[in-house]
Coordinates of C-alpha atoms and ligand atoms in Angstrom, one line a residue:
M1 CA 0.0 0.0 0.0
N2 CA 1.4 3.4 -1.0
R3 CA 1.0 6.5 1.1
I4 CA -0.6 9.2 -1.1
Y5 CA 0.0 12.8 0.0
I6 CA -2.7 15.4 -0.2
F7 CA -1.7 18.9 -1.2
D8 CA -4.6 21.3 -0.6
T9 CA -4.7 24.5 -2.7
T10 CA -8.1 25.8 -1.6
L11 CA -6.4 28.9 -0.3
R12 CA -4.6 29.6 -3.6
D13 CA -6.2 28.0 -6.7
G14 CA -9.6 27.9 -4.8
E15 CA -9.3 31.5 -3.8
Q16 CA -8.9 32.5 -7.4
V17 CA -12.6 32.0 -7.9
P18 CA -14.2 35.5 -8.4
G19 CA -15.7 36.8 -5.2
A20 CA -14.2 34.1 -3.0
K21 CA -11.4 36.3 -1.6
L22 CA -10.8 35.7 2.1
N23 CA -9.4 38.0 4.7
L24 CA -6.5 37.0 6.9
N25 CA -8.6 35.7 9.7
E26 CA -10.8 33.6 7.4
K27 CA -7.7 32.1 5.7
L28 CA -6.4 31.2 9.2
R29 CA -9.6 29.5 10.2
I30 CA -9.6 27.4 7.0
A31 CA -5.9 26.6 7.4
K32 CA -6.4 25.4 10.9
Q33 CA -9.4 23.3 9.8
L34 CA -7.3 21.8 7.0
E35 CA -4.7 20.9 9.6
L36 CA -7.4 19.1 11.6
L37 CA -8.5 17.4 8.4
G38 CA -5.0 16.1 8.1
V39 CA -3.8 17.5 4.7
D40 CA 0.0 17.0 4.1
F41 CA 0.5 20.3 2.3
I42 CA -1.3 23.7 2.4
E43 CA -0.7 26.1 -0.4
A44 CA -1.7 29.3 1.4
G45 CA -1.6 31.8 -1.4
F46 CA 0.4 33.7 -4.0
P47 CA 2.5 36.1 -1.9
S48 CA 3.7 38.3 -4.7
S49 CA 0.1 39.0 -5.8
S50 CA -0.6 41.5 -3.0
R51 CA 0.6 42.6 0.4
G52 CA -2.6 41.0 1.9
D53 CA -1.8 37.6 0.4
F54 CA 1.8 37.8 1.6
E55 CA 0.6 38.5 5.2
A56 CA -2.0 35.7 5.0
V57 CA 0.6 33.2 3.8
K58 CA 2.9 34.3 6.6
A59 CA 0.2 34.0 9.2
V60 CA -0.8 30.5 8.0
A61 CA 2.9 29.5 8.1
Q62 CA 3.1 30.6 11.7
A63 CA -0.3 29.1 12.7
V64 CA -0.1 25.5 11.6
T65 CA 2.5 22.9 12.7
K66 CA 1.9 19.6 11.0
P67 CA 1.4 20.3 7.2
V68 CA 4.1 21.7 4.9
V69 CA 3.2 25.3 4.0
T70 CA 3.9 26.8 0.6
G71 CA 3.0 29.7 -1.6
L72 CA 3.2 30.1 -5.4
A73 CA 6.0 31.8 -7.3
R74 CA 6.5 32.4 -10.9
A75 CA 10.1 31.5 -12.0
V76 CA 11.4 34.9 -11.2
K77 CA 13.7 36.0 -8.3
D78 CA 11.2 38.5 -6.8
D79 CA 8.3 36.0 -6.6
I80 CA 10.6 33.3 -5.1
D81 CA 11.9 35.8 -2.5
Q82 CA 8.3 36.7 -1.5
V83 CA 7.4 33.1 -1.1
Y84 CA 10.5 32.5 1.0
Q85 CA 9.9 35.5 3.2
S86 CA 6.3 34.4 3.9
V87 CA 6.8 30.6 4.4
K88 CA 10.1 30.7 6.2
Y89 CA 8.2 30.8 9.6
A90 CA 6.6 27.4 8.9
Q91 CA 7.8 24.2 10.6
K92 CA 8.0 22.7 7.1
P93 CA 8.3 25.4 4.4
L94 CA 8.4 24.8 0.7
I95 CA 8.8 27.0 -2.3
H96 CA 6.5 26.3 -5.2
I97 CA 7.6 27.5 -8.7
V98 CA 5.4 27.3 -11.8
L99 CA 6.5 27.7 -15.4
G100 CA 4.8 26.5 -18.6
T101 CA 6.1 23.7 -20.9
S102 CA 3.5 23.7 -23.7
N103 CA 4.2 25.4 -27.0
V104 CA 1.4 27.9 -26.4
H105 CA 3.0 28.9 -23.1
V106 CA 6.6 29.0 -24.3
E107 CA 5.9 30.7 -27.7
Q108 CA 2.8 32.7 -27.1
K109 CA 2.8 33.6 -23.4
F110 CA 6.5 34.1 -22.9
K111 CA 7.6 34.6 -26.5
K112 CA 10.8 32.7 -25.9
T113 CA 12.5 29.6 -27.1
P114 CA 12.0 26.2 -25.3
E115 CA 15.7 26.3 -24.3
Q116 CA 15.4 29.8 -22.8
I117 CA 12.3 28.7 -20.8
M118 CA 14.0 25.5 -19.5
Q119 CA 17.0 27.6 -18.4
M120 CA 14.7 30.0 -16.6
G121 CA 13.2 27.1 -14.7
V122 CA 16.6 25.6 -13.8
D123 CA 17.9 29.0 -12.6
A124 CA 14.7 29.5 -10.6
V125 CA 15.1 26.2 -8.9
K126 CA 18.8 26.8 -8.2
Y127 CA 18.0 30.1 -6.7
A128 CA 15.2 28.7 -4.5
K129 CA 17.5 26.0 -3.3
T130 CA 19.8 28.6 -1.8
L131 CA 16.9 29.6 0.4
L132 CA 15.2 26.4 1.3
P133 CA 15.9 22.6 0.9
D134 CA 12.4 21.8 -0.4
V135 CA 11.4 23.2 -3.8
Q136 CA 8.5 22.2 -6.0
Y137 CA 8.4 22.7 -9.7
S138 CA 5.1 22.7 -11.7
T139 CA 5.3 22.3 -15.4
E140 CA 2.2 24.3 -16.2
D141 CA 0.0 23.0 -19.0
A142 CA 2.0 19.7 -19.0
S143 CA -0.9 17.7 -20.5
R144 CA -0.6 19.8 -23.7
S145 CA 3.2 19.7 -23.8
E146 CA 5.4 17.8 -26.2
F147 CA 6.5 14.8 -24.2
E148 CA 10.2 14.8 -24.7
Y149 CA 10.5 18.6 -23.9
L150 CA 8.4 18.0 -20.8
W151 CA 10.6 15.2 -19.7
Q152 CA 13.8 17.1 -20.4
T153 CA 12.4 20.0 -18.3
V154 CA 11.6 17.5 -15.4
E155 CA 15.1 16.0 -15.7
A156 CA 16.8 19.4 -15.7
V157 CA 14.9 20.8 -12.7
V158 CA 15.4 17.6 -10.7
K159 CA 19.2 17.8 -11.4
A160 CA 19.0 21.5 -10.2
G161 CA 17.5 20.3 -6.9
A162 CA 13.7 20.2 -7.2
T163 CA 12.2 17.8 -4.6
V164 CA 8.7 17.7 -5.9
I165 CA 7.6 17.5 -9.6
N166 CA 4.0 18.5 -10.2
I167 CA 2.4 17.7 -13.5
P168 CA -0.6 20.0 -14.1
D169 CA -3.5 19.5 -16.4
T170 CA -4.0 23.3 -16.3
V171 CA -6.9 23.6 -18.7
G172 CA -8.6 20.3 -18.0
Y173 CA -7.6 19.0 -21.4
A174 CA -6.5 15.5 -20.4
V175 CA -8.4 12.3 -20.6
P176 CA -7.8 9.5 -18.1
E177 CA -6.2 6.9 -20.3
E178 CA -3.8 9.4 -21.8
F179 CA -3.0 11.2 -18.6
G180 CA -2.4 7.9 -16.8
E181 CA 0.1 6.9 -19.6
L182 CA 1.8 10.3 -19.3
I183 CA 2.3 9.8 -15.5
R184 CA 3.5 6.2 -16.0
K185 CA 6.2 7.3 -18.4
I186 CA 7.4 10.2 -16.3
N187 CA 7.4 8.0 -13.2
Y188 CA 9.4 5.3 -14.9
R189 CA 12.0 7.7 -16.1
L190 CA 12.1 9.6 -12.8
R191 CA 12.7 6.4 -10.8
N192 CA 15.5 5.4 -13.1
M193 CA 17.4 8.7 -12.9
E194 CA 20.0 9.4 -10.2
N195 CA 18.2 10.6 -7.0
G196 CA 14.9 10.4 -8.9
D197 CA 13.4 8.0 -6.4
K198 CA 13.6 10.7 -3.7
V199 CA 11.4 13.1 -5.7
M200 CA 7.7 13.3 -5.1
L201 CA 5.6 13.0 -8.2
S202 CA 2.4 15.0 -8.0
V203 CA -0.5 15.9 -10.2
H204 CA -2.8 18.9 -10.4
C205 CA -6.0 18.5 -12.5
H206 CA -8.7 21.0 -13.5
N207 CA -12.3 20.1 -14.1
D208 CA -13.2 21.8 -17.4
T209 CA -14.7 18.6 -18.8
G210 CA -15.6 17.1 -15.5
L211 CA -12.6 14.7 -15.4
A212 CA -10.4 16.2 -12.7
T213 CA -11.0 13.5 -10.1
A214 CA -10.7 10.7 -12.7
N215 CA -7.5 12.1 -14.1
S216 CA -6.0 12.5 -10.6
L217 CA -7.0 8.9 -9.6
I218 CA -5.6 7.4 -12.8
A219 CA -2.4 9.3 -12.1
V220 CA -2.2 7.6 -8.6
K221 CA -2.7 4.3 -10.3
N222 CA 0.2 5.0 -12.5
G223 CA 2.7 6.1 -9.9
A224 CA 1.9 9.6 -8.7
N225 CA 2.2 9.8 -4.9
R226 CA 0.8 13.2 -4.3
V227 CA -2.4 14.9 -5.5
E228 CA -3.2 18.6 -5.5
C229 CA -6.9 19.4 -4.9
T230 CA -9.3 21.8 -3.2
I231 CA -12.3 21.4 -0.9
N232 CA -15.6 21.1 -2.8
G233 CA -13.5 21.2 -6.0
I234 CA -13.5 25.0 -6.1
G235 CA -10.9 26.7 -8.3
E236 CA -10.3 28.5 -11.6
R237 CA -13.2 28.2 -14.1
A238 CA -14.8 24.7 -13.5
G239 CA -12.6 24.2 -10.6
N240 CA -9.9 21.7 -9.4
A241 CA -10.0 18.1 -8.4
A242 CA -12.1 17.9 -5.2
L243 CA -10.2 16.7 -2.2
E244 CA -13.2 14.8 -0.8
E245 CA -13.6 12.9 -4.0
I246 CA -10.0 11.9 -4.3
V247 CA -9.8 10.8 -0.6
M248 CA -13.0 8.9 -0.6
G249 CA -12.3 7.5 -4.1
L250 CA -9.1 6.1 -2.8
K251 CA -10.7 4.8 0.5
V252 CA -13.6 3.1 -1.2
R253 CA -11.3 1.4 -3.7
E254 CA -8.1 1.1 -1.7
N255 CA -7.2 -2.3 -3.1
Y256 CA -7.6 -1.2 -6.6
Y257 CA -5.4 1.9 -6.2
Q258 CA -3.1 0.3 -3.7
G259 CA -2.9 3.7 -2.0
Y260 CA -4.2 5.4 1.2
T261 CA -4.1 8.9 2.6
E262 CA -3.9 10.1 6.2
I263 CA -6.9 12.3 6.0
D264 CA -9.3 12.2 8.9
T265 CA -12.4 11.7 6.7
K266 CA -14.8 12.6 9.6
Q267 CA -13.6 16.2 9.2
I268 CA -14.7 16.4 5.5
K269 CA -18.2 17.7 6.0
N270 CA -17.2 20.3 8.5
T271 CA -14.4 21.5 6.3
S272 CA -16.7 21.7 3.3
K273 CA -19.2 23.7 5.2
M274 CA -16.6 26.1 6.5
V275 CA -15.1 26.7 3.0
S276 CA -18.5 27.1 1.5
S277 CA -19.8 29.6 4.0
L278 CA -16.6 31.7 4.3
M279 CA -16.1 31.9 0.6
G280 CA -19.8 32.4 -0.1
L281 CA -19.8 29.5 -2.6
D282 CA -22.7 27.1 -2.4
V283 CA -22.0 23.4 -2.9
Q284 CA -24.0 21.9 -5.7
V285 CA -26.7 19.8 -4.0
N286 CA -25.8 16.6 -5.9
K287 CA -22.0 17.1 -5.5
A288 CA -20.3 13.8 -4.6
I289 CA -19.5 13.5 -0.9
T290 CA -20.3 17.0 0.2
G291 CA -23.5 17.9 -1.6
D292 CA -26.7 18.1 0.5
N293 CA -28.2 15.2 -1.4
A294 CA -25.1 13.0 -1.5
F295 CA -26.6 10.8 1.2
A296 CA -30.3 11.5 0.7
H297 CA -32.4 8.8 -0.8
S298 CA -35.8 9.5 -2.2
S299 CA -36.9 6.8 -4.6
G300 CA -39.0 4.0 -3.3
I301 CA -36.8 1.3 -4.7
H302 CA -33.7 2.8 -3.1
Q303 CA -35.4 3.5 0.2
D304 CA -36.8 0.0 0.4
G305 CA -33.4 -1.5 -0.3
L306 CA -31.6 0.7 2.2
L307 CA -34.1 -0.1 5.0
K308 CA -33.4 -3.8 4.4
S309 CA -29.6 -3.3 4.3
R310 CA -27.7 -0.1 4.0
Q311 CA -25.1 -1.9 1.8
V312 CA -27.7 -2.2 -1.0
Y313 CA -27.4 1.4 -2.1
E314 CA -24.6 2.9 0.1
I315 CA -20.9 2.5 -0.6
I316 CA -19.9 5.2 1.9
D317 CA -21.1 5.3 5.5
P318 CA -22.2 9.0 5.9
Q319 CA -20.7 9.0 9.4
D320 CA -17.3 8.3 7.8
V321 CA -17.3 11.8 6.2
G322 CA -18.8 13.5 9.3
I323 CA -22.5 13.3 8.4
E324 CA -24.7 12.0 11.2
D325 CA -27.0 9.9 9.1
M326 CA -28.4 9.2 5.7
E327 CA -31.6 11.1 4.9
L328 CA -34.8 9.5 3.6
V329 CA -36.9 12.2 2.0
L330 CA -40.6 11.4 1.6
T331 CA -41.9 12.2 -1.9
A332 CA -44.3 10.8 -4.4
R333 CA -41.6 8.3 -5.4
S334 CA -41.1 7.0 -1.9
G335 CA -42.3 3.4 -1.7
R336 CA -44.4 1.6 0.9
H337 CA -41.4 0.5 2.9
A338 CA -40.1 4.0 3.7
V339 CA -43.6 5.4 4.4
K340 CA -44.4 2.4 6.7
N341 CA -41.1 2.9 8.5
T342 CA -41.9 6.5 9.1
V343 CA -45.4 5.8 10.2
E344 CA -44.1 3.2 12.7
S345 CA -41.4 5.6 13.9
M346 CA -44.2 8.0 14.8
G347 CA -45.7 5.4 17.2
F348 CA -48.5 4.0 15.0
H349 CA -47.5 0.4 15.3
D350 CA -50.9 -1.3 15.1
L351 CA -52.1 -0.6 11.6
S352 CA -53.4 -3.6 9.7
D353 CA -52.1 -4.2 6.2
D354 CA -55.4 -3.0 4.9
D355 CA -55.3 0.2 7.0
F356 CA -51.8 0.9 5.9
E357 CA -52.8 0.6 2.2
Q358 CA -55.4 3.3 2.7
V359 CA -52.9 5.5 4.5
H360 CA -50.4 5.0 1.7
Q361 CA -53.0 5.9 -0.9
K362 CA -53.7 9.2 1.0
F363 CA -50.0 9.8 1.2
L364 CA -49.6 9.4 -2.5
E365 CA -52.5 11.7 -3.2
L366 CA -50.9 14.4 -1.1
A367 CA -47.4 13.7 -2.4
D368 CA -48.6 14.2 -6.0
K369 CA -49.6 17.8 -5.0
K370 CA -46.6 18.7 -2.8
K371 CA -42.9 18.4 -3.5
E372 CA -42.0 16.8 -0.1
I373 CA -44.1 15.3 2.6
Y374 CA -43.3 16.5 6.1
Y375 CA -43.7 14.6 9.3
H376 CA -46.7 16.5 10.3
D377 CA -48.4 15.8 7.0
L378 CA -48.0 12.1 7.4
Y379 CA -48.9 12.3 11.1
Y380 CA -52.2 14.0 10.2
I381 CA -52.9 11.5 7.4
V382 CA -52.6 8.6 9.8
K383 CA -54.4 10.4 12.7
N384 CA -57.3 11.5 10.6
F385 CA -57.6 8.1 9.1
L386 CA -57.7 6.4 12.5
E387 CA -60.2 9.0 13.8
S388 CA -62.4 8.4 10.7
K389 CA -62.5 4.8 11.9
E390 CA -63.2 6.0 15.4
I391 CA -59.9 4.6 16.6
V392 CA -58.1 6.7 19.2
P393 CA -54.4 6.7 18.6
D394 CA -52.1 5.3 21.4
A395 CA -51.8 7.8 24.2
H396 CA -48.0 7.8 23.9
T397 CA -48.2 8.6 20.2
A398 CA -46.2 11.8 19.7
K399 CA -48.2 14.9 19.1
I400 CA -46.9 16.8 16.2
Y401 CA -46.4 20.5 15.9
E402 CA -48.1 22.3 13.0
L403 CA -47.8 25.9 11.9
V404 CA -51.1 27.7 12.0
N405 CA -50.0 31.2 11.2
Y406 CA -47.3 33.8 11.8
Q407 CA -46.4 37.4 11.4
V408 CA -42.9 38.6 11.1
I409 CA -41.7 42.2 11.3
S410 CA -38.4 43.0 9.7
S411 CA -36.8 46.1 11.1
D412 CA -33.4 47.6 11.8
I413 CA -34.2 48.3 15.4
F414 CA -36.7 45.7 16.5
P415 CA -37.2 42.6 14.4
S416 CA -40.0 40.6 15.9
A417 CA -42.2 37.5 15.2
S418 CA -45.5 36.2 16.4
V419 CA -46.2 32.5 15.8
K420 CA -49.3 30.4 16.3
V421 CA -48.6 26.6 16.5
K422 CA -51.0 23.7 17.0
C423 CA -50.1 20.5 18.9
G424 CA -52.9 18.0 19.2
D425 CA -55.8 20.1 20.4
E426 CA -53.7 22.7 22.0
V427 CA -53.0 26.0 20.2
V428 CA -50.1 28.2 21.5
V429 CA -49.2 31.7 20.4
K430 CA -45.8 33.4 21.2
T431 CA -44.2 36.7 20.3
S432 CA -40.4 37.2 20.4
T433 CA -37.7 39.6 19.2
G434 CA -34.4 38.6 17.7
N435 CA -31.3 39.7 15.8
G436 CA -33.3 39.5 12.6
P437 CA -36.7 38.3 11.4
V438 CA -35.7 34.6 11.2
D439 CA -34.0 34.7 14.6
A440 CA -37.2 36.2 16.1
L441 CA -39.3 33.6 14.4
Y442 CA -37.1 30.8 15.7
T443 CA -36.9 32.2 19.2
A444 CA -40.7 32.2 19.3
I445 CA -41.0 28.6 18.0
K446 CA -38.4 27.4 20.5
E447 CA -40.3 29.0 23.3
I448 CA -43.5 27.2 22.2
V449 CA -41.9 23.8 21.8
N450 CA -39.8 24.3 24.9
M451 CA -36.9 22.2 23.6
P452 CA -33.3 23.2 23.8
V453 CA -32.5 22.9 20.1
S454 CA -29.7 25.0 18.7
L455 CA -29.4 26.0 15.1
L456 CA -26.2 24.8 13.5
E457 CA -26.9 25.7 9.9
Y458 CA -29.5 27.7 7.9
K459 CA -29.4 27.6 4.1
I460 CA -31.8 29.2 1.7
S461 CA -31.9 28.6 -2.0
S462 CA -34.2 29.4 -4.8
I463 CA -35.6 26.3 -6.7
S464 CA -37.6 27.9 -9.4
Q465 CA -37.9 31.2 -11.2
G466 CA -40.3 34.1 -11.7
E467 CA -42.9 35.6 -9.5
E468 CA -43.9 32.3 -8.1
A469 CA -40.3 31.4 -7.2
M470 CA -40.1 28.8 -4.5
G471 CA -37.5 29.0 -1.8
R472 CA -36.1 26.0 -0.1
V473 CA -34.9 26.3 3.4
R474 CA -32.6 23.6 4.8
I475 CA -31.5 23.6 8.4
Q476 CA -29.5 21.6 10.8
V477 CA -30.1 21.7 14.5
K478 CA -28.5 20.0 17.4
F479 CA -30.4 18.4 20.2
E480 CA -28.7 16.4 23.0
D481 CA -25.5 15.8 21.0
K482 CA -27.4 14.6 17.9
T483 CA -27.8 16.5 14.7
Y484 CA -31.1 16.7 12.8
T485 CA -31.5 17.9 9.3
S486 CA -34.7 19.1 7.7
S487 CA -36.0 21.2 4.9
A488 CA -39.2 22.9 3.7
T489 CA -40.2 24.5 0.5
D490 CA -42.6 27.4 0.0
V491 CA -43.1 30.6 -2.1
D492 CA -42.8 32.4 1.3
T493 CA -39.3 31.8 2.7
I494 CA -40.4 32.8 6.2
K495 CA -43.1 30.2 6.2
A496 CA -40.5 27.6 4.8
S497 CA -38.2 28.6 7.6
A498 CA -40.8 28.0 10.3
T499 CA -41.9 24.7 8.7
A500 CA -38.3 23.5 8.5
L501 CA -37.8 24.1 12.2
L502 CA -41.0 22.5 13.1
N503 CA -40.1 19.5 11.0
C504 CA -36.9 19.1 12.9
V505 CA -38.7 19.4 16.2
N506 CA -41.2 16.8 15.1
Q507 CA -38.5 14.4 14.2
I508 CA -36.9 14.8 17.6
K509 CA -40.3 14.4 19.3
I510 CA -41.1 11.3 17.4
E511 CA -37.7 9.7 18.1
N512 CA -37.9 10.5 21.8
A513 CA -41.5 9.3 22.1
N514 CA -40.5 5.7 21.2
Ligands
LIG601 O1 -3.4 24.9 -13.0 C1 -2.1 25.1 -12.8 O2 -1.3 24.7 -13.7 C2 -1.7 25.7 -11.6 C3 -0.2 25.6 -11.3 C4 0.2 26.8 -10.5 C5 0.1 24.3 -10.6 O3 -2.5 26.1 -10.8
LIG602 ZN1 -4.5 25.2 -11.1

């Protein structure tokens, strides 16, 4: 089994995304979280790009102890000096130099001959070596470079002292088979040159055609022992290879790749959330590993299979990436098994098969009209059905909270909310103030339900367009060391916010009533 090193460039390539710029404190928070996640390298910025970036790289170098810290330099003395001056405080500093090897870079970007560019690279490495022992050389646009020139460059910079060779697919041009072969050839020649076995061979793939993860993994299969990537795959244009995909891809198919990382995978979700919120970049809902729906199952066939055995449709245990549990969302596509499971979890254990069939039909009628069925919807379907048959539900059956109405006042000085909630036959009204309208709304609801739930995450997204645009609110709350996730959709986002919280409370009530 080979150790595969993880180089995180969220704070450099990731931060190049328009609008994602971080201030020094935000960079520090992410760097410390990356250290907790267990990355081997942190590329903290591009020090010569601005004074702010220089200071941020320096602060990261001083703040973390375990990972190697680096910053990016072009192959010029001033850039290299700035990287050195900012990373020299790190326990393990590294200078990262980048210079193109493809014809377009050599001829069109630099307007020089290939020999001149190679010499520039060699000189840059030699100079960097006078400052630090560890120097990385990236052959920018390697996947579009002529192979023999690329190899001669690698050979020359290794002879000049480079300790890491990084092969970038800068514009996402590579395809897995071809990229794997490129890495195999470079690895073979590198391991057969003097001191070549001590050099780390790394890859850096972009996602322009959606192949960044595939190209990175095929590179590992062909001898690369380090991968450059970012959290949530953020980065220039379509982004970089996503750290969570590389790490979990290797973990799930460890035997195939014969490689492992030392990432603490349980920190993946937390890190993803921190990066997304500090950079203001939402994660696509169906994004592998870190998307909201990555572990949510809604189709009946899948829900049925999962409830029989999780292995049927789950290759990754959500808890392994720091998610408390898989989510079964009730929709028109949910099958009998998932609906029955939820009905029973509400305490309605004694339904005959025939009764359940009728409940299921009513569930389907409602599900055809609504996007998602909430706990209280299903609860009332069952309760009304039983009452229509003059059956009184079990005394211990959890009573479910239902929103009756609400009024929220948004104001700079005094945001407030009044909420009316029904629980069984009881109707309660509360008015509260808060830091903002949603805070006031949530304070009022929490007072009504009298449960010490704390809000961990609140996310709002638009799921349709035009005047009738629907807003989806997704929240995560903590109750007694357990996390609960819930969502609600409505044209009125305040109503969706209230419903989402009541859904969570209902889940907690149901779980604790049994
Ligand atoms: O995409 C690229 O080539 C880069 C280099 C600096 C490694 O980001
Ligand atoms: Zn890049």
